[in-house]
PDB file of C-alpha atoms in Angstrom:
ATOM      1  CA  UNK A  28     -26.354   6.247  61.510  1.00 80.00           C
ATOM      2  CA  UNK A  29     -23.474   8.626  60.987  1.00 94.00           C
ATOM      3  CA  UNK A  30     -23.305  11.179  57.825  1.00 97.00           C
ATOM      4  CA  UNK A  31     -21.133  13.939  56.688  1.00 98.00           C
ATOM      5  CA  UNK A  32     -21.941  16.219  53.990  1.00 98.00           C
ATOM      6  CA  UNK A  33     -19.103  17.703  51.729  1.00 98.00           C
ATOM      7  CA  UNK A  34     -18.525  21.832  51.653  1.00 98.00           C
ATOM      8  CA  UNK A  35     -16.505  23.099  48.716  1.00 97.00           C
ATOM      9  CA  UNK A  36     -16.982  27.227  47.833  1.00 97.00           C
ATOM     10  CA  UNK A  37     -20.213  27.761  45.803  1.00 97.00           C
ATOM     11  CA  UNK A  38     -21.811  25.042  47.178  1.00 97.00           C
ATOM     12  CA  UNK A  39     -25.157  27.074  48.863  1.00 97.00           C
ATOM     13  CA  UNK A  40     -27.671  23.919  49.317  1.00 97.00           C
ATOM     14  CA  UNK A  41     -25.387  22.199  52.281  1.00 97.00           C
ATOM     15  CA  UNK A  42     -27.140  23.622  55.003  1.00 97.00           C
ATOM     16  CA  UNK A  43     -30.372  22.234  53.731  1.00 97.00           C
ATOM     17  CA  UNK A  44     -28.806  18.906  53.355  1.00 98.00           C
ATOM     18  CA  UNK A  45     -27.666  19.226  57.172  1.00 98.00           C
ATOM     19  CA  UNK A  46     -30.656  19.864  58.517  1.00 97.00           C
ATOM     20  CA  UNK A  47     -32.582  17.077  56.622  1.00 97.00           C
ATOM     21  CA  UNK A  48     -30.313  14.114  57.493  1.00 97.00           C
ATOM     22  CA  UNK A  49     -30.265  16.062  61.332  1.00 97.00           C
ATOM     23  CA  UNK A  50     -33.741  15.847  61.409  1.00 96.00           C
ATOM     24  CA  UNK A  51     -34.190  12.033  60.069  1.00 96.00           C
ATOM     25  CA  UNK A  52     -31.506  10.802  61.557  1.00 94.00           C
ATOM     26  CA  UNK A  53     -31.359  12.242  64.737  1.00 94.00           C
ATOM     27  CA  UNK A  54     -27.831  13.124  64.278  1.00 92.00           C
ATOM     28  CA  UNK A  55     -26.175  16.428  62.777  1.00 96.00           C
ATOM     29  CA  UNK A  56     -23.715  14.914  60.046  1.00 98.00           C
ATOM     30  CA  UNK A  57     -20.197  15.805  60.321  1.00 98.00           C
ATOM     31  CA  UNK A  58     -19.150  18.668  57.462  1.00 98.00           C
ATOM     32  CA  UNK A  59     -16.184  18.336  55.465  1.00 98.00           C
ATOM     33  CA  UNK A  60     -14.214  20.609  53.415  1.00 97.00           C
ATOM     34  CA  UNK A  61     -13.133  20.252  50.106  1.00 96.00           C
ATOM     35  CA  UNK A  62      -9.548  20.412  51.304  1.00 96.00           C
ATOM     36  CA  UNK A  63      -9.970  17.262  53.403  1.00 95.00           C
ATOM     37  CA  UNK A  64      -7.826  14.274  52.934  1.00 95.00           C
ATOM     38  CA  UNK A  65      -9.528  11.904  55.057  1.00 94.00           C
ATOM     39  CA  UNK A  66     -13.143  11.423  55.525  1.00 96.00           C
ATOM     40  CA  UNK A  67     -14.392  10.047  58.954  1.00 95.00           C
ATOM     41  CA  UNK A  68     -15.844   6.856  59.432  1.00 96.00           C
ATOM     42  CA  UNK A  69     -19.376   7.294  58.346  1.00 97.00           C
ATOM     43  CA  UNK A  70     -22.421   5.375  56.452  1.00 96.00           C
ATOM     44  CA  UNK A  71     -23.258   8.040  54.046  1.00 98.00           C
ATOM     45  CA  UNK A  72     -21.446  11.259  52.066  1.00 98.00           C
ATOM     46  CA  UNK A  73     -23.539  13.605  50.714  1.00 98.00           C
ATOM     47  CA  UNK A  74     -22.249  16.275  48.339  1.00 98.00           C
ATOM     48  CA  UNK A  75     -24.946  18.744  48.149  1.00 98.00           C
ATOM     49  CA  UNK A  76     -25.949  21.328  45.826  1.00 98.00           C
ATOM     50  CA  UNK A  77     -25.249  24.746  44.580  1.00 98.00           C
ATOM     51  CA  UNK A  78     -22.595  26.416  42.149  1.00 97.00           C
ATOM     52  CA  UNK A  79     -19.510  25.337  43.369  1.00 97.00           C
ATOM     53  CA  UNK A  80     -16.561  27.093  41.492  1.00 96.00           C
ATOM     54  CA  UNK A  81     -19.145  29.591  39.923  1.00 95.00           C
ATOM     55  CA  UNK A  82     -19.679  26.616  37.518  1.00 95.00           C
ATOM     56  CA  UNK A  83     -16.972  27.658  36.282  1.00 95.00           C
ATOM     57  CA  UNK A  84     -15.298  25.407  33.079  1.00 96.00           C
ATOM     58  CA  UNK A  85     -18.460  23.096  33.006  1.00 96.00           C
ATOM     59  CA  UNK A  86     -20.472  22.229  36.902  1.00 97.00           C
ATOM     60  CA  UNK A  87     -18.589  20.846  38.993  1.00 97.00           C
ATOM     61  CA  UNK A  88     -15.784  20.621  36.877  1.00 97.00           C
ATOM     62  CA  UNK A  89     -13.250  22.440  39.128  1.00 96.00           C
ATOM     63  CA  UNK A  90     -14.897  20.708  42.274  1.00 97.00           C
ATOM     64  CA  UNK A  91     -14.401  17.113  41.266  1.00 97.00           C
ATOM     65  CA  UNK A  92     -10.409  17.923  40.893  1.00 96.00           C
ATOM     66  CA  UNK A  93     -10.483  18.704  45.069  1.00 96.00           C
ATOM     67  CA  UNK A  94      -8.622  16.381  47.094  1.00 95.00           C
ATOM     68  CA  UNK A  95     -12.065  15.854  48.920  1.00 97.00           C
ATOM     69  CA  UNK A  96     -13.187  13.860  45.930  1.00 97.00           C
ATOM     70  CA  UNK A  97     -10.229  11.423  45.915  1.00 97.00           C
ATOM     71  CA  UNK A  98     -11.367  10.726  49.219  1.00 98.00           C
ATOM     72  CA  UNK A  99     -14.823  10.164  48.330  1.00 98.00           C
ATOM     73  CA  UNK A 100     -13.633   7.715  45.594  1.00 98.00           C
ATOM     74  CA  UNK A 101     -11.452   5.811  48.217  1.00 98.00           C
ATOM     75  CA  UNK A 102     -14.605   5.203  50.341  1.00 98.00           C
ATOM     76  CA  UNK A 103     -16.711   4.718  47.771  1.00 98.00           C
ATOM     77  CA  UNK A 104     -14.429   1.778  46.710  1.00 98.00           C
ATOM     78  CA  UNK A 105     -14.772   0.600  50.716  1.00 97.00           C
ATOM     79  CA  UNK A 106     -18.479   0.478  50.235  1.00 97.00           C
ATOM     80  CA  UNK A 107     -19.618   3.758  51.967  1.00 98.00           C
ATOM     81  CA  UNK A 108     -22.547   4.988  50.420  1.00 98.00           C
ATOM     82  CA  UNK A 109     -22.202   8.158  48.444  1.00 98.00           C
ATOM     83  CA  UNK A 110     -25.101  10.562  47.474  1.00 98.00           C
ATOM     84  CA  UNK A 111     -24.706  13.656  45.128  1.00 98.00           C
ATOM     85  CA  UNK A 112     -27.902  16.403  44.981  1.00 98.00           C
ATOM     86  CA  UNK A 113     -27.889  18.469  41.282  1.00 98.00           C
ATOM     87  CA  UNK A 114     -24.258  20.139  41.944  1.00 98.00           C
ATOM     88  CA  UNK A 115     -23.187  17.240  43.687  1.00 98.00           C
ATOM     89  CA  UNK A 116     -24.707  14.793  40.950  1.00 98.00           C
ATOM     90  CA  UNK A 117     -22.829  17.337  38.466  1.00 98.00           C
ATOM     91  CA  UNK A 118     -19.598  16.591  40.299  1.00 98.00           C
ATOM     92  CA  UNK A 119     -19.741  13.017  40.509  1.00 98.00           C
ATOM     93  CA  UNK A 120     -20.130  12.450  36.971  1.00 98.00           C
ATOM     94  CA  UNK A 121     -17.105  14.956  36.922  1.00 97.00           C
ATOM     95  CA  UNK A 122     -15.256  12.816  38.749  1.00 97.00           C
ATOM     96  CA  UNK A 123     -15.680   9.951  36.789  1.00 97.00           C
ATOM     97  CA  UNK A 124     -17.711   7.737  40.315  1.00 98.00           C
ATOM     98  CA  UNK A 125     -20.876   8.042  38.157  1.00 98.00           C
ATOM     99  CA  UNK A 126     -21.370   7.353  34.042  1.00 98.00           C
ATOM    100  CA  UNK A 127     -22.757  10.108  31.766  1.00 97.00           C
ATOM    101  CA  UNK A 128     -23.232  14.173  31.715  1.00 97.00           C
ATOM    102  CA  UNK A 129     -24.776  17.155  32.299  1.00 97.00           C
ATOM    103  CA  UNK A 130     -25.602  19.322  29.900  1.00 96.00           C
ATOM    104  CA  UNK A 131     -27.229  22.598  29.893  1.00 95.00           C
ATOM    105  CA  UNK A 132     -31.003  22.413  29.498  1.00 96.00           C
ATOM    106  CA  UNK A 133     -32.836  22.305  26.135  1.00 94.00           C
ATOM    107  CA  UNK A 134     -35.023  25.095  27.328  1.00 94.00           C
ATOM    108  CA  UNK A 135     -31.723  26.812  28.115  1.00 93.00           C
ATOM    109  CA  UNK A 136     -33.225  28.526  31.074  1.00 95.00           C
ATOM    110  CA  UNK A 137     -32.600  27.589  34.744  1.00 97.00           C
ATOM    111  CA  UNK A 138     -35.562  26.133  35.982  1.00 98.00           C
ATOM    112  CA  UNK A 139     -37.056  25.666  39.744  1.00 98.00           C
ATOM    113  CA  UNK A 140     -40.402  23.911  39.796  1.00 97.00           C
ATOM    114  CA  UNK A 141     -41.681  21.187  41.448  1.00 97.00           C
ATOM    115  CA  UNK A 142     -41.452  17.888  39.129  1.00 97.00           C
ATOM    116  CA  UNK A 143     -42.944  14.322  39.576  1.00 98.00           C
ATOM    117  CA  UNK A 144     -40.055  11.176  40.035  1.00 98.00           C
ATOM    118  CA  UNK A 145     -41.236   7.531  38.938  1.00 98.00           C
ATOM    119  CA  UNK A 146     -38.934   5.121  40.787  1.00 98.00           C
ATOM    120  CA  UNK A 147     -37.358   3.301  38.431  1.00 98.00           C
ATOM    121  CA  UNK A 148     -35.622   1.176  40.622  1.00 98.00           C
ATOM    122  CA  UNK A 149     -36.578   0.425  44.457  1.00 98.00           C
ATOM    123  CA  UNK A 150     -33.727  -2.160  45.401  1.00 97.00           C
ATOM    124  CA  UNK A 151     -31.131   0.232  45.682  1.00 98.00           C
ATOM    125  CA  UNK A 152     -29.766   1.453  48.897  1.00 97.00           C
ATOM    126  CA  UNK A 153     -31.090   4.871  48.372  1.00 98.00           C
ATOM    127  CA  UNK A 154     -34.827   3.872  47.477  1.00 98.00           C
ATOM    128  CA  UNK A 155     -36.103   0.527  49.445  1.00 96.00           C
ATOM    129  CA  UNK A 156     -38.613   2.777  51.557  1.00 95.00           C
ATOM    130  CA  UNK A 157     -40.152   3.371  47.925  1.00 97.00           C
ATOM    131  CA  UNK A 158     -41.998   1.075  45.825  1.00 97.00           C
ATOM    132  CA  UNK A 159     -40.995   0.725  42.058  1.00 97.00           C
ATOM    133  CA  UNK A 160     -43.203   2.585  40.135  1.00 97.00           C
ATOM    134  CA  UNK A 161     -44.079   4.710  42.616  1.00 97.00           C
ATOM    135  CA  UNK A 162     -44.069   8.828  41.815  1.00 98.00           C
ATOM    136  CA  UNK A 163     -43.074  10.927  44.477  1.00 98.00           C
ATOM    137  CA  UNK A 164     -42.630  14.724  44.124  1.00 97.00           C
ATOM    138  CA  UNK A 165     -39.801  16.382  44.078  1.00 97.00           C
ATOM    139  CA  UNK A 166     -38.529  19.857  43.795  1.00 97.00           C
ATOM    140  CA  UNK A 167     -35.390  20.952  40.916  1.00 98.00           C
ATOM    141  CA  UNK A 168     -33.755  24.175  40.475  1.00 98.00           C
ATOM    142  CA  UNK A 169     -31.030  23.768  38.074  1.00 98.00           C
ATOM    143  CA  UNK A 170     -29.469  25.108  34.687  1.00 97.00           C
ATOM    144  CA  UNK A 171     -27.313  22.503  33.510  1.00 97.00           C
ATOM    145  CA  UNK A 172     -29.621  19.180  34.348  1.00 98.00           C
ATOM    146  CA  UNK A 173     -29.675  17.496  30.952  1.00 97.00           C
ATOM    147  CA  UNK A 174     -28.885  14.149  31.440  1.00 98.00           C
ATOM    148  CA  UNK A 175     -26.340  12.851  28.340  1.00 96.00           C
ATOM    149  CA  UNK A 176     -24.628   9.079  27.825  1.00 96.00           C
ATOM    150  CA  UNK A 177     -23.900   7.291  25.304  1.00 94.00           C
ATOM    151  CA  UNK A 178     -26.097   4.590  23.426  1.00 95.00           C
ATOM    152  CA  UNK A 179     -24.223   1.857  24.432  1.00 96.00           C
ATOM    153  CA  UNK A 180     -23.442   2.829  27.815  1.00 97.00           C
ATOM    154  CA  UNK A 181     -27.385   3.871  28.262  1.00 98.00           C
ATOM    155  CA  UNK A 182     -28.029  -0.107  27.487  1.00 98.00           C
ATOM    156  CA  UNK A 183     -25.701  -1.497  29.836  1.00 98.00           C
ATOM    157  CA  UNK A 184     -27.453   0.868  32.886  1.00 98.00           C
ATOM    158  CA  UNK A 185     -30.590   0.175  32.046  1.00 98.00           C
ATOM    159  CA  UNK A 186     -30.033  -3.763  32.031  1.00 98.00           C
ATOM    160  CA  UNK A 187     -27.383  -3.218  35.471  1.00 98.00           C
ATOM    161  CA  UNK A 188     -30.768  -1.161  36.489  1.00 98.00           C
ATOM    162  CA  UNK A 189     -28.715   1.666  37.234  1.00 98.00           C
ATOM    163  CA  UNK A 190     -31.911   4.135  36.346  1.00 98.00           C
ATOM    164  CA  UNK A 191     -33.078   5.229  39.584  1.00 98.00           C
ATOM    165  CA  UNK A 192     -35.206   8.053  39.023  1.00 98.00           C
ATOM    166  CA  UNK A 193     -36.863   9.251  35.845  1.00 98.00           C
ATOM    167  CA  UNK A 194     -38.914  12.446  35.838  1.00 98.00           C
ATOM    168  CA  UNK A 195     -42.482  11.110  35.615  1.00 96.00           C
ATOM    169  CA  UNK A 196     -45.806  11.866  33.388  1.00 86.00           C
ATOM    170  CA  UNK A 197     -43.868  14.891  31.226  1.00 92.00           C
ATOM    171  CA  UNK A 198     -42.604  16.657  33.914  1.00 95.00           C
ATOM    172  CA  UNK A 199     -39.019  16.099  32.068  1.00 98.00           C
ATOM    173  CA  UNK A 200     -37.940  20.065  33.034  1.00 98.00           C
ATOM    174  CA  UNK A 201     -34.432  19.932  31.411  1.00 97.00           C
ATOM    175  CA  UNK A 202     -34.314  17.528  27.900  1.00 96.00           C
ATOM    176  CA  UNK A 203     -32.690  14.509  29.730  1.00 97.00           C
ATOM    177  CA  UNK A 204     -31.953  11.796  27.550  1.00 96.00           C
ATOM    178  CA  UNK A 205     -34.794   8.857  28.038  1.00 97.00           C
ATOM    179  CA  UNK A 206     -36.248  11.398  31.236  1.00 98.00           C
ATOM    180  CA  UNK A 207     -33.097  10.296  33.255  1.00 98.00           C
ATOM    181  CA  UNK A 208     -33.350  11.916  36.793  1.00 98.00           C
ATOM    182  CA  UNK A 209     -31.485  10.377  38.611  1.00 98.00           C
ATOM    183  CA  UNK A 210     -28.318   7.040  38.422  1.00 98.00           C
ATOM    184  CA  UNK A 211     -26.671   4.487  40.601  1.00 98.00           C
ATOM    185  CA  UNK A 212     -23.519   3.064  40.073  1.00 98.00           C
ATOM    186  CA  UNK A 213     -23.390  -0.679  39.249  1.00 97.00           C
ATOM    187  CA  UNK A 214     -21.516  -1.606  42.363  1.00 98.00           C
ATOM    188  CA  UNK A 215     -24.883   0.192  44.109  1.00 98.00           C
ATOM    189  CA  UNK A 216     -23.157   2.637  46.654  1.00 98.00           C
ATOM    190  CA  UNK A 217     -23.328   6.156  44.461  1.00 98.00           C
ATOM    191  CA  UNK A 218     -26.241   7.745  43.724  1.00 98.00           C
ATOM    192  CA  UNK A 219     -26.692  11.128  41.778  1.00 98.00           C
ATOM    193  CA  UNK A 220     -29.818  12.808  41.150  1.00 98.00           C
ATOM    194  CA  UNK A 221     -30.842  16.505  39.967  1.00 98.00           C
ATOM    195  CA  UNK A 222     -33.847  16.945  42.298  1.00 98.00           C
ATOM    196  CA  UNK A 223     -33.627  18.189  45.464  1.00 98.00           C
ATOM    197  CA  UNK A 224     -35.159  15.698  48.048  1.00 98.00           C
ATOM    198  CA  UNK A 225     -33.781  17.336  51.233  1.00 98.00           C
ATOM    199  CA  UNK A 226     -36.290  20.154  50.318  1.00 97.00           C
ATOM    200  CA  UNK A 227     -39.534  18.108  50.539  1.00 97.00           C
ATOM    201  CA  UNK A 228     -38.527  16.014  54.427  1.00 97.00           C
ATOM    202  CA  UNK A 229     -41.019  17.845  56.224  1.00 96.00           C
ATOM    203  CA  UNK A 230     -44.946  18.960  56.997  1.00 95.00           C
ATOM    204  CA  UNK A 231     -43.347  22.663  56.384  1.00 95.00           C
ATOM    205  CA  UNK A 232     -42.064  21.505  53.128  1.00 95.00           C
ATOM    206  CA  UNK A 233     -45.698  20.930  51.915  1.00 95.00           C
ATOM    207  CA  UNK A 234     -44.604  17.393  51.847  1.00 96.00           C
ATOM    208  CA  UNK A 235     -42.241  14.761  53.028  1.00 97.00           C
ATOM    209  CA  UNK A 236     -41.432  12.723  49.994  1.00 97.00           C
ATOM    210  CA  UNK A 237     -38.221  13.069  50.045  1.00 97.00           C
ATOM    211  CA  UNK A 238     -37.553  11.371  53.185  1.00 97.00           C
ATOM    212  CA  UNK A 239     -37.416   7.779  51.871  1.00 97.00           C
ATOM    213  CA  UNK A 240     -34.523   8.370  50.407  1.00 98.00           C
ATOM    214  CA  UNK A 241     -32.511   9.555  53.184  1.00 97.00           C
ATOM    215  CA  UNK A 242     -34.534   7.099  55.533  1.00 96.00           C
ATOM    216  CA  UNK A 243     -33.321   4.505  53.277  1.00 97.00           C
ATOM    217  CA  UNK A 244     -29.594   5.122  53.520  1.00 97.00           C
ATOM    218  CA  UNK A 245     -29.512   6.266  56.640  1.00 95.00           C
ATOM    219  CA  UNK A 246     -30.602   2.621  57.350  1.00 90.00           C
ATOM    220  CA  UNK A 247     -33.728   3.642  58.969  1.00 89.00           C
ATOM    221  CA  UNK A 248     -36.570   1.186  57.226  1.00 79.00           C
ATOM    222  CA  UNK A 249     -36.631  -1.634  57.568  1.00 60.00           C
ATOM    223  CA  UNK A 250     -34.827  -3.658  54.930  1.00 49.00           C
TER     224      UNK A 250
ATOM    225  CA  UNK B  13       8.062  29.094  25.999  1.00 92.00           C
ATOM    226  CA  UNK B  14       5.260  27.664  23.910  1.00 95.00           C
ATOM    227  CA  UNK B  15       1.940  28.814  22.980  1.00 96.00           C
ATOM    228  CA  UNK B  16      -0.877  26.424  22.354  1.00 97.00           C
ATOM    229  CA  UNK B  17      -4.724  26.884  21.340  1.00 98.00           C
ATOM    230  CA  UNK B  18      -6.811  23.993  22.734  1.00 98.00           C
ATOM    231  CA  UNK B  19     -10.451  23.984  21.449  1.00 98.00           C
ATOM    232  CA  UNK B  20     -12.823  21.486  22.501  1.00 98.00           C
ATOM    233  CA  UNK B  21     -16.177  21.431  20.708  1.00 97.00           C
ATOM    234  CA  UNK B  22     -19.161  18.924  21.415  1.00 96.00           C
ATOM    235  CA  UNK B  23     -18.633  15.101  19.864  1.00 95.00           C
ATOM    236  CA  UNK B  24     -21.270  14.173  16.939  1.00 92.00           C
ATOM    237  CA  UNK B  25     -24.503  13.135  18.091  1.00 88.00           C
ATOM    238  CA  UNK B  26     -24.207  15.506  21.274  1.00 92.00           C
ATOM    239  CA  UNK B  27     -27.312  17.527  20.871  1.00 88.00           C
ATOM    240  CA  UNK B  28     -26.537  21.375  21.515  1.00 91.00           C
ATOM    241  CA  UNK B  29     -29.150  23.651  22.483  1.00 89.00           C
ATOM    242  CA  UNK B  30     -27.288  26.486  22.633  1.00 91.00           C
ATOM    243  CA  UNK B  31     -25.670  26.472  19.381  1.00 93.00           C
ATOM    244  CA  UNK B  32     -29.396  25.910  18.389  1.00 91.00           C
ATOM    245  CA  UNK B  33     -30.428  29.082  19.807  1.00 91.00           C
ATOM    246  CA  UNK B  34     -27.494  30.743  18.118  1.00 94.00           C
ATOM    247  CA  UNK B  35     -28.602  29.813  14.762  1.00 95.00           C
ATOM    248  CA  UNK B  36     -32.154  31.195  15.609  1.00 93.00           C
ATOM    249  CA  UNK B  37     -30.725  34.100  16.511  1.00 93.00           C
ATOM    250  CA  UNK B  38     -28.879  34.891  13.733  1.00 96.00           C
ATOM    251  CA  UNK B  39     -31.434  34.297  11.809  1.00 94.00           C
ATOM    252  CA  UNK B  40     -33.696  37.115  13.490  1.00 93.00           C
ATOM    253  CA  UNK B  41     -30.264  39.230  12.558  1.00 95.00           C
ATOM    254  CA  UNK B  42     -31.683  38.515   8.980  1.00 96.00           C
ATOM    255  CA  UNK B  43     -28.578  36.113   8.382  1.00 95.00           C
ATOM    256  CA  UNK B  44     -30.532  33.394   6.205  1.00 90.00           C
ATOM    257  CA  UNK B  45     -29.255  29.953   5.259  1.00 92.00           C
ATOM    258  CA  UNK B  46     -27.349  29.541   8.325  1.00 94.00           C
ATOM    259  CA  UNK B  47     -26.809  25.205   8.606  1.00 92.00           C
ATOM    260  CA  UNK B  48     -26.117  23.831  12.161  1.00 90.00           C
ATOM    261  CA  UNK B  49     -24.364  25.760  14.789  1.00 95.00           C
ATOM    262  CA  UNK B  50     -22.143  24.095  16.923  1.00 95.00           C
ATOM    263  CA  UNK B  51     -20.809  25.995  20.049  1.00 95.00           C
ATOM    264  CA  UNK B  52     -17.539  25.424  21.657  1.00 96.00           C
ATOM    265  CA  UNK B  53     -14.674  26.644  23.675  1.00 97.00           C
ATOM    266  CA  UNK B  54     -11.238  27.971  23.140  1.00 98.00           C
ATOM    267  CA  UNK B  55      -7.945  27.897  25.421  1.00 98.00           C
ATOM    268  CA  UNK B  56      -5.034  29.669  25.043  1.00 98.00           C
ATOM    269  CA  UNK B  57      -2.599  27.798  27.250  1.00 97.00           C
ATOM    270  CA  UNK B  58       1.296  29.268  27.576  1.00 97.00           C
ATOM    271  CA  UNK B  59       3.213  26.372  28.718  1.00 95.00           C
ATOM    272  CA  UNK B  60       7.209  26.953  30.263  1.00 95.00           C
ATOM    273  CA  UNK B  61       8.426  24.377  28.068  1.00 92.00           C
ATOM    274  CA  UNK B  62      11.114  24.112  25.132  1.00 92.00           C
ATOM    275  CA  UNK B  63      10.264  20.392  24.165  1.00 94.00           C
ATOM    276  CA  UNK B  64       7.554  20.691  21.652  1.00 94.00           C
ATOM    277  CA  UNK B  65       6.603  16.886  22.321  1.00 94.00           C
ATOM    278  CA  UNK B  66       6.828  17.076  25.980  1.00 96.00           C
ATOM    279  CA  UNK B  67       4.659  20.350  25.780  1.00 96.00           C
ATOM    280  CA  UNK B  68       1.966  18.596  23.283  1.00 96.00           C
ATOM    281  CA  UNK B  69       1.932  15.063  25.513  1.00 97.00           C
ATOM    282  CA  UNK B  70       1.263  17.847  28.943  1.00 97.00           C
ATOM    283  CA  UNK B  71      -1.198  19.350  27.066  1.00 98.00           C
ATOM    284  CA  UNK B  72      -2.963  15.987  26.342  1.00 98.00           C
ATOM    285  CA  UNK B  73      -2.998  15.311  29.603  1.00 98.00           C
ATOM    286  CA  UNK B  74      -4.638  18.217  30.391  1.00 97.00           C
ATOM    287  CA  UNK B  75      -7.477  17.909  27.636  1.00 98.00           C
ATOM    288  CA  UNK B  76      -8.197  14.296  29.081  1.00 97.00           C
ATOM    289  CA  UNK B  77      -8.026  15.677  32.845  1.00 96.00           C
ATOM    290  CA  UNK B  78     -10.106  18.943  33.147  1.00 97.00           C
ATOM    291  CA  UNK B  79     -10.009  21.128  30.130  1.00 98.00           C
ATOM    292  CA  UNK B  80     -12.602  18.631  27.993  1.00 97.00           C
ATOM    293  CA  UNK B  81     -15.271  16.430  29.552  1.00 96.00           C
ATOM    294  CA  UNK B  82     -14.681  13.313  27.033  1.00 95.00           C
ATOM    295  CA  UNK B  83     -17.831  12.002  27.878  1.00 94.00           C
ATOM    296  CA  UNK B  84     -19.504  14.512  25.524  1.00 95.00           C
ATOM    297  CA  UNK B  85     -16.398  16.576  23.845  1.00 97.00           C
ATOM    298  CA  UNK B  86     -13.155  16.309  21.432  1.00 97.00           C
ATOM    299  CA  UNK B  87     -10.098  18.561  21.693  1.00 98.00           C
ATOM    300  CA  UNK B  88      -7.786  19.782  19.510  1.00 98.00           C
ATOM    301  CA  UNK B  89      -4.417  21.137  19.868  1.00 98.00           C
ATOM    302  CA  UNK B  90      -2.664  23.722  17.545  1.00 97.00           C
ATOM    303  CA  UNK B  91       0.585  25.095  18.166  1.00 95.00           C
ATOM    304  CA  UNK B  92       1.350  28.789  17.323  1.00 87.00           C
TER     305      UNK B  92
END
């Protein structure tokens, strides 16, 4: 199964993200730069992490005006699945292909720790090597990771069951509203979470939790 | 030309830790009875334009494209 992850300047978590989906799938995904107008044919985009733009304006603000992102929206129409990793979550709300915000964290400070994910929801493309309910561990290391949306619009994800991940047992590390970690979109193809599940694919990682979720979009479990 | 101030605070209900850490520090400044601090940001934008209206209707575009994240902020627009 073919990938590509996204680079745009500031971005410093895309070589992690390489060598996980290179590793699970077998294949190294093809990179793309934020300039690109044309994406090739692949089953999954991944916009990694980091500080694109500095952060600059609010994260990935500047990034999700990139022609890259339009696109990313014109495949993501087409079905392609679409996966954004704390900068790359940042930027997709940016861009309007996922609901909500980011906010900076209540605690104010930038925080890297490992947390605990309950999966919410373990029909989505993303998650169906998980079981719902199921915590995994993840690691975050983020500033601005303080998930924010509206009451109404909170009600109409939670019944479209587009709450993926939630941080688990009160390991909430950044004030998210209702421990939000992670959101689909309701068509199902866009996923954006704030942990950092390319860092926990291997033994060497101290764990390999974070392999379901590539594994599951990659098409690699069984369905 | 015309010179515009855009200013883009957080909507009601937006919770806003940092504007709550600037109240508790002013209040270790010894500034007491300090209400709710809400934090924002300003832009001074100089647009090559003579048409007022076609300057404030740009600007607006601007507000809803990049400069505020309407998700979680207002804008306003003054004109010097």
């Amino acid at each position: 199964m073919n990938s590509a992850v996204v680079q745009l300047p500031g971005l410093n978590r895309d070589r992690d993200m390489v060598d996980a989906l290179t590793k699970i799938s077998g294949h190294a995904p093809v990179t793309v730069w934020q300039t690109e107008t044309e994406i090739p044919d692949v089953d999954l985009i991944v916009i990694p992490g980091g500080f694109s733009y500095g952060d600059y304006l609010r994260c990935g603000a500047i990034a999700a005006r990139m022609p890259v992102m339009d696109a990313i929206r014109h495949k993501a129409e087409q079905g392609v699945k679409v996966l954004g990793v704390c900068n790359g979550f940042q930027i997709l709300v940016e861009a309007g292909l996922l609901p909500g915000a980011l906010m900076r964290n209540t605690s104010l400070r930038f925080v890297c720790k490992e947390v605990l994910l309950e999966v919410v929801n373990a029909d989505t493309a993303f998650t169906r090597s998980y079981i719902a309910g199921e915590v995994i561990r993840s690691p975050v290391a983020h500033h601005d990771g303080n998930y924010f949306v509206d009451d109404e619009t909170l009600k109409s994800m939670e019944d479209n069951r587009q709450i993926v991940f939630r941080y688990a047992a009160g390991t909430n590390p950044n004030g998210s509203l209702s421990d939000i970690a992670g959101v689909i979109n309701a068509k199902g193809n866009v996923l954006g979470m704030m942990p950092h599940p390319e860092n926990l694919i291997e033994a060497a990682h101290g764990g390999t939790d974070g392999r379901g979720i590539f594994a599951s979009a990659l098409d690699l479990v069984a369905a | 030309m015309i010179k515009a101030r855009v200013t883009v605070t957080l909507k009601n209900g937006v919770l806003d830790p940092q504007g709550k850490a600037i109240k508790g520090a002013l209040s270790s400044l010894g500034f007491e009875g300090v209400g709710h601090v809400r934090q924002g940001k300003v832009f001074d934008l100089e647009i090559e334009e003579r048409d007022r209206s076609k300057a404030e209707a740009d600007i607006k575009a601007m507000c809803e494209k990049l400069l505020a994240n309407t998700v979680i902020e207002n804008y306003t627009i003054a004109f010097e």
